């Protein structure tokens, strides 16, 4: 019998949530996703040692303000990690717009253009890249404009139905609803344990998936942020699932039949929601979990972005000594 990972591949596009080049080569996902946390881990490995030296040398040649140079080098390293992943996977690589731009539509668009240009300079066209934006109102508006330009977007840090509806209205290419972080919040809030079927994160993604299929929405649903294989199995059949290497390995070793839970042909009719900014902000405000986790997620990504830039500063200072 084939492993559960192979069975999952037959019904869902499997994406690797990592910058671990060796794991990606071994597990052969279709796509990869990155974020500041993943980039920070990746450049601390021996695989990217030469790229770090090269980026630091480039940064020293630029001159100018130390903070600006460090930010530019950090951006370069993020593209280096993405380019290395793009050389392995046949599909897309998601690259994140700086978390500290999450409430600035125009700055997010500008950064997205810079990311696309940086990949193109390495011979990687926009069709291989997804621009990753936080699912704030401003991030969603940035995605709307970018999609109109033919730049596909991945709306991340998505925790609520309001965010999912707004992303669909913006014609986002893909959304990344976070399963595990939703579960984390409810476990802490209620003190309860949940099964795979009652897991609030799983329930949320199933609801969003059903809404999209029932209303003929083409935006791809890609479940993310998994805590265990039970959550993944409970979403088998979802358009895409982005999974960490340790869970991919666990699925690869697991035997038994994997039951399909989601299918584009099976959904319950549900009326579309008319979404505007006022409705979006009110619905998000009324969802305590989503409000807290969105804010927390942006802060965490911003923290790792600062850590990445600080690491670069140290490397620049060492190179100058």
Coordinates of C-alpha atoms in Angstrom, one line a residue:
X1 CA 0.0 0.0 0.0
X2 CA 1.2 3.5 -0.8
X3 CA 2.0 5.8 2.1
X4 CA -0.4 8.4 3.3
X5 CA 1.8 11.1 1.7
X6 CA 1.5 9.5 -1.7
X7 CA -2.3 9.2 -1.2
X8 CA -2.4 12.8 -0.2
X9 CA -0.5 13.9 -3.3
X10 CA -3.2 12.2 -5.5
X11 CA -5.9 14.5 -4.1
X12 CA -4.1 17.6 -2.9
X13 CA -1.2 19.7 -4.2
X14 CA 1.5 19.3 -1.5
X15 CA 3.6 22.3 -0.6
X16 CA 6.7 22.4 1.7
X17 CA 6.6 25.0 4.4
X18 CA 10.4 25.3 4.8
X19 CA 13.7 26.7 3.5
X20 CA 15.5 23.4 4.1
X21 CA 17.0 22.7 0.7
X22 CA 17.9 19.1 1.5
X23 CA 14.4 18.3 2.9
X24 CA 12.7 19.8 -0.2
X25 CA 15.0 17.8 -2.6
X26 CA 14.1 14.6 -0.6
X27 CA 10.4 15.2 -0.2
X28 CA 9.7 16.6 -3.7
X29 CA 6.8 19.0 -3.0
X30 CA 5.2 20.9 -5.9
X31 CA 5.6 24.4 -4.3
X32 CA 7.4 26.0 -1.4
X33 CA 6.5 28.8 1.0
X34 CA 8.9 31.1 2.8
X35 CA 8.6 33.8 5.5
X36 CA 11.2 35.7 7.6
X37 CA 11.4 32.9 10.1
X38 CA 12.2 30.3 7.4
X39 CA 14.7 32.6 5.7
X40 CA 16.4 33.3 9.1
X41 CA 16.8 29.5 9.7
X42 CA 18.0 28.8 6.1
X43 CA 20.8 31.4 6.1
X44 CA 22.2 29.9 9.3
X45 CA 22.9 26.6 7.5
X46 CA 26.1 25.7 5.7
X47 CA 24.2 25.5 2.4
X48 CA 23.8 29.3 2.3
X49 CA 27.2 30.3 3.8
X50 CA 28.6 31.4 0.5
X51 CA 25.4 33.3 -0.4
X52 CA 25.6 35.2 3.0
X53 CA 29.3 36.1 2.2
X54 CA 28.3 37.2 -1.3
X55 CA 25.4 39.3 -0.1
X56 CA 27.4 40.9 2.6
X57 CA 30.2 41.8 0.1
X58 CA 27.5 43.3 -2.2
X59 CA 26.1 45.3 0.8
X60 CA 29.5 46.7 1.6
X61 CA 29.9 47.9 -2.0
X62 CA 26.6 49.8 -1.8
X63 CA 27.5 52.3 1.0
X64 CA 25.0 54.4 2.7
X65 CA 23.0 54.2 5.9
X66 CA 23.7 51.0 7.9
X67 CA 20.1 50.2 8.5
X68 CA 19.2 50.7 4.8
X69 CA 22.1 48.5 3.7
X70 CA 21.2 45.8 6.2
X71 CA 17.6 45.8 5.0
X72 CA 18.7 45.6 1.4
X73 CA 21.1 42.7 2.1
X74 CA 18.3 40.9 4.1
X75 CA 16.0 41.3 1.0
X76 CA 18.7 39.9 -1.2
X77 CA 19.1 36.8 1.1
X78 CA 15.4 36.2 1.1
X79 CA 15.5 36.1 -2.7
X80 CA 18.6 33.8 -2.6
X81 CA 16.6 31.4 -0.5
X82 CA 13.6 31.6 -2.8
X83 CA 15.7 31.2 -5.9
X84 CA 17.4 28.0 -4.4
X85 CA 14.0 26.6 -3.7
X86 CA 12.7 27.5 -7.2
X87 CA 15.6 25.5 -8.7
X88 CA 14.3 22.4 -7.0
X89 CA 10.4 22.6 -7.1
X90 CA 8.5 22.5 -10.3
X91 CA 5.9 25.0 -9.1
X92 CA 5.7 28.2 -7.2
X93 CA 7.7 29.8 -4.4
X94 CA 6.0 32.2 -2.0
X95 CA 8.0 35.2 -0.9
X96 CA 6.8 37.5 1.8
X97 CA 6.4 41.3 1.7
X98 CA 7.9 42.8 4.9
X99 CA 5.5 42.4 7.8
X100 CA 6.0 46.0 8.9
X101 CA 4.3 47.0 5.7
X102 CA 1.1 45.1 6.5
X103 CA -1.0 48.3 6.9
X104 CA 0.5 50.2 3.9
X105 CA -1.1 49.2 0.6
X106 CA 1.2 51.3 -1.7
X107 CA 4.4 50.4 0.1
X108 CA 3.4 46.7 -0.1
X109 CA 2.8 47.0 -3.9
X110 CA 6.2 48.7 -4.3
X111 CA 7.9 45.9 -2.3
X112 CA 6.1 43.3 -4.4
X113 CA 7.5 44.9 -7.6
X114 CA 11.0 44.9 -6.1
X115 CA 10.6 41.2 -5.3
X116 CA 9.4 40.3 -8.8
X117 CA 12.3 42.3 -10.3
X118 CA 14.9 40.6 -8.1
X119 CA 13.7 37.2 -9.2
X120 CA 13.6 38.2 -12.8
X121 CA 17.3 39.4 -12.5
X122 CA 18.0 35.8 -11.5
X123 CA 16.1 34.4 -14.5
X124 CA 13.0 33.5 -12.6
X125 CA 9.8 34.8 -14.1
X126 CA 6.7 36.1 -12.1
X127 CA 4.8 32.9 -13.1
X128 CA 7.0 31.0 -10.6
X129 CA 6.5 33.4 -7.7
X130 CA 3.7 34.1 -5.3
X131 CA 3.8 37.4 -3.5
X132 CA 2.9 36.7 0.2
X133 CA 0.9 39.4 2.0
X134 CA -0.8 39.6 5.4
X135 CA -4.6 39.4 5.1
X136 CA -5.2 42.8 6.5
X137 CA -7.6 45.1 4.7
X138 CA -4.5 47.0 3.3
X139 CA -2.8 43.8 2.3
X140 CA -5.8 42.5 0.5
X141 CA -6.1 45.8 -1.4
X142 CA -2.5 45.5 -2.4
X143 CA -3.2 42.0 -3.7
X144 CA -6.2 43.2 -5.7
X145 CA -4.0 45.7 -7.6
X146 CA -1.1 43.2 -8.0
X147 CA -3.5 40.5 -9.3
X148 CA -4.8 43.1 -11.9
X149 CA -1.2 43.5 -13.1
X150 CA -0.8 39.7 -13.5
X151 CA 1.2 39.2 -10.3
X152 CA -0.2 36.3 -8.3
X153 CA -0.5 36.6 -4.5
X154 CA -0.7 34.4 -1.5
X155 CA -2.7 36.0 1.3
X156 CA -1.3 34.7 4.6
X157 CA -2.1 35.0 8.3
X158 CA -5.7 34.2 7.5
X159 CA -7.8 33.3 10.5
X160 CA -11.4 34.3 9.7
X161 CA -14.2 34.0 7.2
X162 CA -14.2 37.7 6.7
X163 CA -10.7 37.6 5.5
X164 CA -11.4 34.7 3.2
X165 CA -14.4 36.5 1.6
X166 CA -12.4 39.7 1.1
X167 CA -9.5 37.8 -0.5
X168 CA -11.9 36.1 -2.9
X169 CA -13.5 39.5 -3.8
X170 CA -10.0 40.8 -4.5
X171 CA -9.4 37.8 -6.8
X172 CA -6.4 36.6 -4.9
X173 CA -4.7 33.6 -6.5
X174 CA -4.3 31.8 -3.2
X175 CA -5.1 32.1 0.6
X176 CA -3.3 30.4 3.5
X177 CA -5.7 29.9 6.4
X178 CA -3.7 29.0 9.5
X179 CA -5.0 25.8 11.1
X180 CA -2.6 25.2 14.0
X181 CA -2.6 28.7 15.3
X182 CA -6.4 28.7 15.5
X183 CA -6.2 25.5 17.5
X184 CA -3.5 27.0 19.7
X185 CA -5.8 29.9 20.6
X186 CA -8.8 27.8 21.3
X187 CA -6.9 25.3 23.5
X188 CA -5.5 28.1 25.5
X189 CA -8.8 30.0 25.7
X190 CA -11.0 27.0 26.6
X191 CA -8.6 24.6 28.2
X192 CA -10.2 21.8 26.1
X193 CA -8.7 19.2 23.8
X194 CA -10.0 18.7 20.3
X195 CA -10.2 15.8 17.9
X196 CA -9.3 16.2 14.2
X197 CA -13.0 16.6 13.4
X198 CA -13.7 19.2 16.1
X199 CA -10.4 21.1 15.7
X200 CA -11.5 24.7 15.2
X201 CA -8.7 25.3 12.6
X202 CA -9.9 22.3 10.6
X203 CA -13.5 23.5 10.9
X204 CA -12.6 27.0 9.7
X205 CA -10.8 25.8 6.6
X206 CA -13.6 23.4 5.7
X207 CA -16.1 26.3 6.0
X208 CA -14.0 28.5 3.8
X209 CA -13.4 25.7 1.2
X210 CA -17.2 25.1 1.1
X211 CA -18.0 28.8 0.7
X212 CA -15.5 29.1 -2.2
X213 CA -16.8 26.0 -4.0
X214 CA -20.4 26.8 -3.4
X215 CA -20.0 30.3 -4.9
X216 CA -17.7 29.3 -7.9
X217 CA -14.7 31.2 -6.4
X218 CA -11.4 30.3 -8.1
X219 CA -9.1 31.4 -5.3
X220 CA -7.0 28.4 -4.1
X221 CA -7.4 27.3 -0.5
X222 CA -4.1 26.2 1.0
X223 CA -4.3 25.1 4.6
X224 CA -1.2 26.0 6.6
X225 CA 0.3 26.0 10.1
X226 CA -0.3 22.4 11.1
X227 CA 0.3 21.0 14.5
X228 CA -0.2 17.3 13.8
X229 CA -0.9 14.9 10.9
X230 CA -4.5 14.5 12.1
X231 CA -5.2 18.0 11.0
X232 CA -3.7 17.3 7.6
X233 CA -5.7 14.1 7.2
X234 CA -8.9 15.9 8.2
X235 CA -8.3 18.3 5.2
X236 CA -7.3 15.7 2.6
X237 CA -8.6 16.9 -0.7
X238 CA -8.1 20.6 0.0
X239 CA -6.7 22.5 -3.0
X240 CA -3.3 22.7 -1.5
X241 CA -1.7 22.0 1.9
X242 CA 1.6 23.5 3.0
X243 CA 3.3 21.2 5.4
X244 CA 6.6 21.2 7.5
X245 CA 9.2 18.6 6.7
X246 CA 8.7 16.7 10.0
X247 CA 5.0 16.2 9.3
X248 CA 5.7 15.3 5.6
X249 CA 8.1 12.6 6.9
X250 CA 5.5 11.3 9.3
X251 CA 2.9 11.0 6.5
X252 CA 5.5 9.3 4.3
X253 CA 6.0 6.6 6.9
X254 CA 2.3 6.2 7.7
X255 CA 0.4 3.4 6.2
X256 CA -3.4 2.8 5.9
X257 CA -6.1 4.3 3.8
X258 CA -6.3 8.1 3.6
X259 CA -10.0 9.2 3.3
X260 CA -10.7 12.2 1.1
X261 CA -12.5 14.8 3.3
X262 CA -12.9 17.7 0.8
X263 CA -13.9 17.7 -2.9
X264 CA -14.8 20.5 -5.3
X265 CA -17.9 18.5 -6.3
X266 CA -19.2 18.2 -2.8
X267 CA -20.4 21.3 -1.0
X268 CA -23.4 22.8 0.8
X269 CA -25.1 25.8 -0.8
X270 CA -24.3 29.0 1.0
X271 CA -25.2 32.6 0.1
X272 CA -22.4 35.0 -0.8
X273 CA -21.5 37.7 1.6
X274 CA -21.3 41.3 0.5
X275 CA -18.0 42.6 1.8
X276 CA -16.8 46.2 2.1
X277 CA -14.3 47.8 4.4
X278 CA -16.8 48.5 7.2
X279 CA -18.2 45.0 7.1
X280 CA -14.7 43.5 7.0
X281 CA -13.5 45.5 10.0
X282 CA -16.6 44.8 12.0
X283 CA -16.6 41.0 11.3
X284 CA -12.9 40.8 12.2
X285 CA -13.4 42.9 15.3
X286 CA -16.2 40.5 16.4
X287 CA -13.9 37.5 16.0
X288 CA -11.5 37.7 19.0
X289 CA -9.4 34.8 17.9
X290 CA -8.8 36.1 14.4
X291 CA -8.1 39.7 15.7
X292 CA -5.5 38.5 18.2
X293 CA -3.9 35.9 15.9
X294 CA -3.6 38.3 13.0
X295 CA -2.0 40.9 15.2
X296 CA 0.3 38.4 16.9
X297 CA 1.3 36.9 13.5
X298 CA 2.3 40.2 12.1
X299 CA 4.4 41.0 15.2
X300 CA 6.1 37.6 15.1
X301 CA 7.1 38.0 11.4
X302 CA 8.2 41.5 12.1
X303 CA 10.3 40.3 15.0
X304 CA 12.0 37.7 12.8
X305 CA 12.5 40.3 10.1
X306 CA 14.3 42.5 12.6
X307 CA 16.4 39.5 13.8
X308 CA 17.4 38.8 10.2
X309 CA 18.4 42.4 9.6
X310 CA 20.4 42.4 12.9
X311 CA 22.2 39.3 11.9
X312 CA 23.1 41.0 8.6
X313 CA 24.4 44.1 10.5
X314 CA 26.7 41.9 12.5
X315 CA 28.0 40.2 9.4
X316 CA 28.6 43.6 7.8
X317 CA 30.5 44.8 10.9
X318 CA 32.6 41.7 11.0
X319 CA 33.4 42.0 7.3
X320 CA 34.5 45.6 7.9
X321 CA 36.7 44.8 10.9

